PDB file of N, CA and C in Angstrom:
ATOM      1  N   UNK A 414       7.299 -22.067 -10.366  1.00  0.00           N
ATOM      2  CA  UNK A 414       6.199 -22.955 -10.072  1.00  0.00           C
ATOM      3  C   UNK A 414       4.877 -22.262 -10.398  1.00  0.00           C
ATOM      4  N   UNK A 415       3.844 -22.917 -10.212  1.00  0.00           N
ATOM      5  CA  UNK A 415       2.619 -22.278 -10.791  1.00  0.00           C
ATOM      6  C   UNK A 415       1.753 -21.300  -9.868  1.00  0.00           C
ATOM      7  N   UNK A 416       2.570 -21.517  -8.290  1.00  0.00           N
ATOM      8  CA  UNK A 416       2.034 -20.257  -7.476  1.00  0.00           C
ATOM      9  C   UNK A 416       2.564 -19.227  -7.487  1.00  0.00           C
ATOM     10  N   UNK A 417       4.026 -18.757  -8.166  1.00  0.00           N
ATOM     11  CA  UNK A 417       4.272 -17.947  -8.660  1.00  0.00           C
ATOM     12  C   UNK A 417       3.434 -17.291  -9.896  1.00  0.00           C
ATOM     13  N   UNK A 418       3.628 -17.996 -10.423  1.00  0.00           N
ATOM     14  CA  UNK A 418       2.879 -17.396 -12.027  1.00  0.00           C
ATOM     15  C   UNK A 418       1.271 -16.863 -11.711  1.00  0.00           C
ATOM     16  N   UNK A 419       0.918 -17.622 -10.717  1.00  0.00           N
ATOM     17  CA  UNK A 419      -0.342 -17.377 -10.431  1.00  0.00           C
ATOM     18  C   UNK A 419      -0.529 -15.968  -9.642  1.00  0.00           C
ATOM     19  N   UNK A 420       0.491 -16.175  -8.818  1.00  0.00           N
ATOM     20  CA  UNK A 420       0.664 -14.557  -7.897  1.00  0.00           C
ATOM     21  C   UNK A 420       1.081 -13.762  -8.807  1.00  0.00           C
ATOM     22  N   UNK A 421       1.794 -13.606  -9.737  1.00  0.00           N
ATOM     23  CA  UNK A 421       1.937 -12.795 -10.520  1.00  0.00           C
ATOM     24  C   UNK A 421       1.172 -11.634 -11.363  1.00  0.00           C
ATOM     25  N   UNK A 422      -0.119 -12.878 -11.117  1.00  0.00           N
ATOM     26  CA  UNK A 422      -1.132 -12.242 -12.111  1.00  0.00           C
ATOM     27  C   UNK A 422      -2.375 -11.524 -10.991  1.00  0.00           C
ATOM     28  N   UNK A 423      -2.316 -12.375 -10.284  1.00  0.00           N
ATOM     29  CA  UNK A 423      -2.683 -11.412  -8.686  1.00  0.00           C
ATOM     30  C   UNK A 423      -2.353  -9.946  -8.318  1.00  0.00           C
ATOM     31  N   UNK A 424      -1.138 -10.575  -8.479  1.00  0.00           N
ATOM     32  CA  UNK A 424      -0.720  -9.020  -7.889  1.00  0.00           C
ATOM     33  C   UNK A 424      -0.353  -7.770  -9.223  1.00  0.00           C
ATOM     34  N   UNK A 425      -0.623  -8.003 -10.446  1.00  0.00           N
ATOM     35  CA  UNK A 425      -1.170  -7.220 -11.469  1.00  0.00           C
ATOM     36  C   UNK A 425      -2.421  -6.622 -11.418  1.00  0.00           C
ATOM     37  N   UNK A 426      -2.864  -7.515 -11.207  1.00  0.00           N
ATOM     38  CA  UNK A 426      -4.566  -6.841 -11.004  1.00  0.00           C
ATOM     39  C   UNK A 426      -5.337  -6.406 -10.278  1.00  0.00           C
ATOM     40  N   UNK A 427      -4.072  -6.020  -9.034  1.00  0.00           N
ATOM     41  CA  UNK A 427      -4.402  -5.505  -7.639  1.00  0.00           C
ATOM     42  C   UNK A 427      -3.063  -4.306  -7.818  1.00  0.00           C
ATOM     43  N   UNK A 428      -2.876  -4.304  -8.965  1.00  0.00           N
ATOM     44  CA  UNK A 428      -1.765  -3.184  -9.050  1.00  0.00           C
ATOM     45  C   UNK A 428      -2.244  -2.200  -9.972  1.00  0.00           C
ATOM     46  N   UNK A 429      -2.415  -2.813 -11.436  1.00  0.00           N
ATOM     47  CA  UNK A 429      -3.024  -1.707 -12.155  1.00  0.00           C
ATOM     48  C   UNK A 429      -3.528  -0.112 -11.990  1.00  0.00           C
ATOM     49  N   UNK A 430      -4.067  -0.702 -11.230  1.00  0.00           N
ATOM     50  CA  UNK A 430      -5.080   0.697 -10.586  1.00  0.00           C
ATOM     51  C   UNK A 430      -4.046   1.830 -10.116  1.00  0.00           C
ATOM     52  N   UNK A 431      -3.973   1.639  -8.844  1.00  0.00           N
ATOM     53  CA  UNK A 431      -3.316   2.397  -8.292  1.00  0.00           C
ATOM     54  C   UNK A 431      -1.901   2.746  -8.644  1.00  0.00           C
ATOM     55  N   UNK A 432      -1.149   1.935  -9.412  1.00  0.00           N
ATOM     56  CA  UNK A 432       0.401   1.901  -9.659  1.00  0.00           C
ATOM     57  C   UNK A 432       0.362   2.506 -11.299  1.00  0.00           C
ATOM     58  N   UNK A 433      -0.498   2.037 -11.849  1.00  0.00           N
ATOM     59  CA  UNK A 433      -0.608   2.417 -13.279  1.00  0.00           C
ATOM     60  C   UNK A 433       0.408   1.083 -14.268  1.00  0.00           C
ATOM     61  N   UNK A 434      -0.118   0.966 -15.512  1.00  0.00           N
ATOM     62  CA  UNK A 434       0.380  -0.018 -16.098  1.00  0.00           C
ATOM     63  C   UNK A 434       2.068  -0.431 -16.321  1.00  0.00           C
ATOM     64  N   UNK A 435       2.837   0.625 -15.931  1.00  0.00           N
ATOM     65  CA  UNK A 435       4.515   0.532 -15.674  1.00  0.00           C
ATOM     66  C   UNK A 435       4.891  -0.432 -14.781  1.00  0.00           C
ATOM     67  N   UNK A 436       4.632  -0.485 -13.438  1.00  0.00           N
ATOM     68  CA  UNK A 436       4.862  -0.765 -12.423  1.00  0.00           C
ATOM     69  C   UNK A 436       4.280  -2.145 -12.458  1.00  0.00           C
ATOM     70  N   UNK A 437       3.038  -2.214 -12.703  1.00  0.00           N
ATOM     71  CA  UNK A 437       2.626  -3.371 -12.593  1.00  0.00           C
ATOM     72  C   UNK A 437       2.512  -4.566 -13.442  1.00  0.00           C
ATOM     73  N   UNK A 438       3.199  -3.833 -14.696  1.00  0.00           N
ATOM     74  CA  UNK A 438       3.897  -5.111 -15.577  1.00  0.00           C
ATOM     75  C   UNK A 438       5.035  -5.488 -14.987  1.00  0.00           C
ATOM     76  N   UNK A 439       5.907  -4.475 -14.528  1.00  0.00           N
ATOM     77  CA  UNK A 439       7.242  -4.810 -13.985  1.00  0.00           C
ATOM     78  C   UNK A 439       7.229  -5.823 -12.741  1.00  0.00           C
ATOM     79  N   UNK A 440       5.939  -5.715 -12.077  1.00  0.00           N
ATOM     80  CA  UNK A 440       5.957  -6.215 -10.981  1.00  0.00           C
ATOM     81  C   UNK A 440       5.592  -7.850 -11.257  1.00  0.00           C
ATOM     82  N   UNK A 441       4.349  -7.708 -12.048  1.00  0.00           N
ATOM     83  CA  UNK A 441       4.326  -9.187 -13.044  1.00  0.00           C
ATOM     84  C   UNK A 441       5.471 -10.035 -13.576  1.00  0.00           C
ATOM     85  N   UNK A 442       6.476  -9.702 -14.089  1.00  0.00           N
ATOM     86  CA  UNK A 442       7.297 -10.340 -14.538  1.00  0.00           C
ATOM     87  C   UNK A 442       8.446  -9.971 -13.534  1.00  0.00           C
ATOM     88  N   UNK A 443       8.464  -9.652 -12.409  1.00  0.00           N
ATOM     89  CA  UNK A 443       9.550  -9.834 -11.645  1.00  0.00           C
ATOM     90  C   UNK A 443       8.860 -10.951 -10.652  1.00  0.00           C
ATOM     91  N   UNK A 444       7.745 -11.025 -10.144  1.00  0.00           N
ATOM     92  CA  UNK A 444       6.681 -12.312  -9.720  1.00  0.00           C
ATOM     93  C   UNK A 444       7.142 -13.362 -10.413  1.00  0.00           C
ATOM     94  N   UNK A 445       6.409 -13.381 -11.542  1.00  0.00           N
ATOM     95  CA  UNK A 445       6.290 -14.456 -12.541  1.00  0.00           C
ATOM     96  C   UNK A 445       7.617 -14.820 -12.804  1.00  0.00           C
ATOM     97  N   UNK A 446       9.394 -14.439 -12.997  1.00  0.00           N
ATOM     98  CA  UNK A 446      10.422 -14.753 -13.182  1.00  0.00           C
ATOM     99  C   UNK A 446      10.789 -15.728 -11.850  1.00  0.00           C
ATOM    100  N   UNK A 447      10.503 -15.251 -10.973  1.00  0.00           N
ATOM    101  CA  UNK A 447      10.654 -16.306  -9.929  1.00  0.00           C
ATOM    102  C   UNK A 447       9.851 -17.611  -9.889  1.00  0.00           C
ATOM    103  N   UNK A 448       9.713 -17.779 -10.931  1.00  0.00           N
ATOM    104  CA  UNK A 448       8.692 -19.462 -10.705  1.00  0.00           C
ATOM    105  C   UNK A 448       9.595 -20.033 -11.602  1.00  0.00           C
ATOM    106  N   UNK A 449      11.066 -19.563 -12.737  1.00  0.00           N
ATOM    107  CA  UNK A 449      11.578 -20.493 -12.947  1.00  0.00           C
ATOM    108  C   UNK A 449      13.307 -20.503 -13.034  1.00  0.00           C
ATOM    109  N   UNK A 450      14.066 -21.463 -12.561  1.00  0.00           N
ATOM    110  CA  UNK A 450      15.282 -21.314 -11.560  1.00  0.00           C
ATOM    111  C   UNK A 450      16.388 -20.998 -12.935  1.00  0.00           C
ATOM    112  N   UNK A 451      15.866 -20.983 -14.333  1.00  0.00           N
ATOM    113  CA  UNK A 451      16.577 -20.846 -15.579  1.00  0.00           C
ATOM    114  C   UNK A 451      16.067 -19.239 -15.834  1.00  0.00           C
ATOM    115  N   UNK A 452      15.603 -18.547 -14.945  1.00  0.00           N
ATOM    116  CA  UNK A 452      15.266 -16.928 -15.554  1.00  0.00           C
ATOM    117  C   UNK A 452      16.623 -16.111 -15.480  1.00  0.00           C
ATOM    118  N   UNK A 453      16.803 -15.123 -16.038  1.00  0.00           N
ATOM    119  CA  UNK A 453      18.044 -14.456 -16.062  1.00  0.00           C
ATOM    120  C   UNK A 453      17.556 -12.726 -15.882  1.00  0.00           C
ATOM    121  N   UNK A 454      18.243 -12.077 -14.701  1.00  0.00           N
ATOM    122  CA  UNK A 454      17.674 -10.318 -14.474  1.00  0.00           C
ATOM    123  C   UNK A 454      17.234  -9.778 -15.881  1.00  0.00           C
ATOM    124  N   UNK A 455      18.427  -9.680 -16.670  1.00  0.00           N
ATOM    125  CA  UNK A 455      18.739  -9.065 -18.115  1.00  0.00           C
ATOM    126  C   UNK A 455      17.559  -9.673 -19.184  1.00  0.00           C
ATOM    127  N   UNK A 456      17.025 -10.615 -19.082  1.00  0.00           N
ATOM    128  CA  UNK A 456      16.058 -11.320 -19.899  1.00  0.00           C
ATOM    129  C   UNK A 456      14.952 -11.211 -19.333  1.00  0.00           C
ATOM    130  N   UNK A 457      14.574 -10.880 -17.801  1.00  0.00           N
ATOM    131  CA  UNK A 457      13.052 -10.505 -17.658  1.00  0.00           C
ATOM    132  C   UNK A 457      12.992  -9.401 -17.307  1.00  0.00           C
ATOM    133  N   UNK A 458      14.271  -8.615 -17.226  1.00  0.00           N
ATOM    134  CA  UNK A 458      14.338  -6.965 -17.564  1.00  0.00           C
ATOM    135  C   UNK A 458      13.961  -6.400 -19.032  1.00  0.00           C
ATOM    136  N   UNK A 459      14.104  -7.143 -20.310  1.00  0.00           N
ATOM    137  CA  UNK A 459      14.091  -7.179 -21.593  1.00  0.00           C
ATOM    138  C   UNK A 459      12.403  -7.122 -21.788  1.00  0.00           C
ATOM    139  N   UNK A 460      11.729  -8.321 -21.206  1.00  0.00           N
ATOM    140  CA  UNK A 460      10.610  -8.921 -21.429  1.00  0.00           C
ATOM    141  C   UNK A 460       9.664  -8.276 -20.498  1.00  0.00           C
ATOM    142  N   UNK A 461      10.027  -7.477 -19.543  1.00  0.00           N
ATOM    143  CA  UNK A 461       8.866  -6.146 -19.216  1.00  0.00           C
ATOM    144  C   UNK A 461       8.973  -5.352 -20.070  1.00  0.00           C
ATOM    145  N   UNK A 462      10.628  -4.616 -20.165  1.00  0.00           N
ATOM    146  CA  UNK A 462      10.168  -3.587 -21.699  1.00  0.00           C
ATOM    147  C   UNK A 462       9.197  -3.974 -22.154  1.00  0.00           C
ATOM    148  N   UNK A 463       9.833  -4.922 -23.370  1.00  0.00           N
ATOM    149  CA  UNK A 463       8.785  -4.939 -24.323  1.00  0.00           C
ATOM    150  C   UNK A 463       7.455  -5.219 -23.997  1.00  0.00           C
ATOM    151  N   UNK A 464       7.056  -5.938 -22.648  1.00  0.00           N
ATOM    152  CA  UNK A 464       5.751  -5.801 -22.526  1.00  0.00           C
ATOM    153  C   UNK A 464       5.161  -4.460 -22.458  1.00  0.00           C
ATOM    154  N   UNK A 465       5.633  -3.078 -21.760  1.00  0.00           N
ATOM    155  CA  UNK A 465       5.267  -2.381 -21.070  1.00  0.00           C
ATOM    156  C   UNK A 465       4.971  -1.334 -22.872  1.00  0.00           C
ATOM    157  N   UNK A 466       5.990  -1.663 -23.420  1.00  0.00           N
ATOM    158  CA  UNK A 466       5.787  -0.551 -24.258  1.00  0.00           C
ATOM    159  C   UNK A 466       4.972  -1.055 -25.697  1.00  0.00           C
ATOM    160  N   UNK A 467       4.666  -2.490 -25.545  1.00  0.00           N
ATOM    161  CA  UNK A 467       3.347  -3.171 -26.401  1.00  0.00           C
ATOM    162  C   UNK A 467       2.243  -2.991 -25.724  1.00  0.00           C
ATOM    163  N   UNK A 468       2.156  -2.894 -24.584  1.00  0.00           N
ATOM    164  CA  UNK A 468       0.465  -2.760 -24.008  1.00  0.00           C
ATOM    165  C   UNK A 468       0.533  -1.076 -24.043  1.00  0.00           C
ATOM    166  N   UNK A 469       1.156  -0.009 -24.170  1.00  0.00           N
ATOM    167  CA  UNK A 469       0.908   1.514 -23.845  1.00  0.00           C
ATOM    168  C   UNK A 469       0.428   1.584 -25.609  1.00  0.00           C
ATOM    169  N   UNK A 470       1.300   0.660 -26.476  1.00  0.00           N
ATOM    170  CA  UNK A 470       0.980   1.526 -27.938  1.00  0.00           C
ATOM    171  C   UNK A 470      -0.590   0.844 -28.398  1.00  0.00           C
ATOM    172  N   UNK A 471      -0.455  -0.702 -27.830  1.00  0.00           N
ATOM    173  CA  UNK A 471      -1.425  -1.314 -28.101  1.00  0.00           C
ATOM    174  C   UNK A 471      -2.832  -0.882 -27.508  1.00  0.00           C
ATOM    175  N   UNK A 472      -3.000  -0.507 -26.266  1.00  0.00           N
ATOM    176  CA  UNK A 472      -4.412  -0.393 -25.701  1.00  0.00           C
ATOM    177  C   UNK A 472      -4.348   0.933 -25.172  1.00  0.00           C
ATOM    178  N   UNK A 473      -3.242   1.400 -24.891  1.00  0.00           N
ATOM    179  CA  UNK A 473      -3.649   3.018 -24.348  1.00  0.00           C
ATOM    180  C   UNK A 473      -3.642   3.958 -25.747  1.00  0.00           C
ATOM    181  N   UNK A 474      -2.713   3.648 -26.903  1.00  0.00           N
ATOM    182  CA  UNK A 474      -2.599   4.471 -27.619  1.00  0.00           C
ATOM    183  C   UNK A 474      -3.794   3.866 -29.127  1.00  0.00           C
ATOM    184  N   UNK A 475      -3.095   2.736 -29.201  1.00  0.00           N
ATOM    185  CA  UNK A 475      -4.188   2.316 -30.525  1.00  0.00           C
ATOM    186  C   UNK A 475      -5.961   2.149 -29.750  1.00  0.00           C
ATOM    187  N   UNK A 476      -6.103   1.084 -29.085  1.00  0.00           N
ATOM    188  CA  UNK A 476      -7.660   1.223 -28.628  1.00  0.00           C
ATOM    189  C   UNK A 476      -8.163   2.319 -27.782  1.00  0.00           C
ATOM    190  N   UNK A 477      -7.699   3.286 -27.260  1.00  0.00           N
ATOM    191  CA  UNK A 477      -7.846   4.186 -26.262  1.00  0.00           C
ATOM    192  C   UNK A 477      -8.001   4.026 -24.836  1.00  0.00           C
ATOM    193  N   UNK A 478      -7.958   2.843 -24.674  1.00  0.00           N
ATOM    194  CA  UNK A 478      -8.334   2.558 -22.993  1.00  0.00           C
ATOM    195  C   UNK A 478      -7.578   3.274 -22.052  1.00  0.00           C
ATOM    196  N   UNK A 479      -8.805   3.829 -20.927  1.00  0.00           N
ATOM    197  CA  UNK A 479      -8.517   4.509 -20.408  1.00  0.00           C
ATOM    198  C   UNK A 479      -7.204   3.824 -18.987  1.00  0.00           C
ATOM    199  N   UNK A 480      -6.643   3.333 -19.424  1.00  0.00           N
ATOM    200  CA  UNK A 480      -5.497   2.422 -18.274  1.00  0.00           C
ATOM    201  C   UNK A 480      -4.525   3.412 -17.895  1.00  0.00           C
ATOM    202  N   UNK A 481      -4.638   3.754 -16.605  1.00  0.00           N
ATOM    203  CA  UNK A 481      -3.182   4.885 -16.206  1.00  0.00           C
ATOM    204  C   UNK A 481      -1.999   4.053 -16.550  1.00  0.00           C
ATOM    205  N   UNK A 482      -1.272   4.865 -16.518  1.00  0.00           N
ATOM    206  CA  UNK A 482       0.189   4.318 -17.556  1.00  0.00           C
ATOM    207  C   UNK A 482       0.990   4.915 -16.113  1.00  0.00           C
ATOM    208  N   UNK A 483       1.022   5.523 -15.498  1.00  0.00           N
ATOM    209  CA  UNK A 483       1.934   5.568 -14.125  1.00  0.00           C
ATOM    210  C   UNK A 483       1.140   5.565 -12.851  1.00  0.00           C
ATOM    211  N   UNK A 484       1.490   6.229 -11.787  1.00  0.00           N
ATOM    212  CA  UNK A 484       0.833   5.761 -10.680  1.00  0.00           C
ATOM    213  C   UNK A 484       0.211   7.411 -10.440  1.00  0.00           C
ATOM    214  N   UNK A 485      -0.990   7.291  -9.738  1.00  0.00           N
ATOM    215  CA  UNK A 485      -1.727   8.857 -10.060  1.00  0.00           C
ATOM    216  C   UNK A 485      -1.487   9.637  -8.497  1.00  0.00           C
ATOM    217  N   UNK A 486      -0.600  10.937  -8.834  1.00  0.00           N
ATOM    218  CA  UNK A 486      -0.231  11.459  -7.425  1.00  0.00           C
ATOM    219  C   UNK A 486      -1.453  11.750  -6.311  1.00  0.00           C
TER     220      UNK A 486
END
């Protein structure tokens, strides 16, 4: 539903920070998978990968942004 998807993105951007960009993609699409009753573990396990490791090459490595990539001890 769309208060999922919506919390999803909530609780990304209240994660970032402190969790670093791993965690809080994972946490996004384990949110966001629950808003629809056709999601499958293995397919939004797939679809963080690849998110996680398109946003590290894309903005931490190609643009430089400074985005922690894990959570800072």
């Amino acid at each position: 539903s769309l208060f999922f998807v919506s919390a999803s993105l909530i609780v990304f951007a209240f994660a970032i920070q402190p969790l670093g960009v791993v965690i809080a993609i994972a946490l996004l699409v384990l949110v966001g998978s629950v808003a629809s009753r056709e999601s499958r573990p293995l397919e939004s396990a797939g679809a963080a990968l690849v998110l996680i490791v398109l946003t590290i090459v894309i903005f931490v490595w190609g643009v430089g942004l400074p985005i922690p990539v894990w959570p800072e001890l």
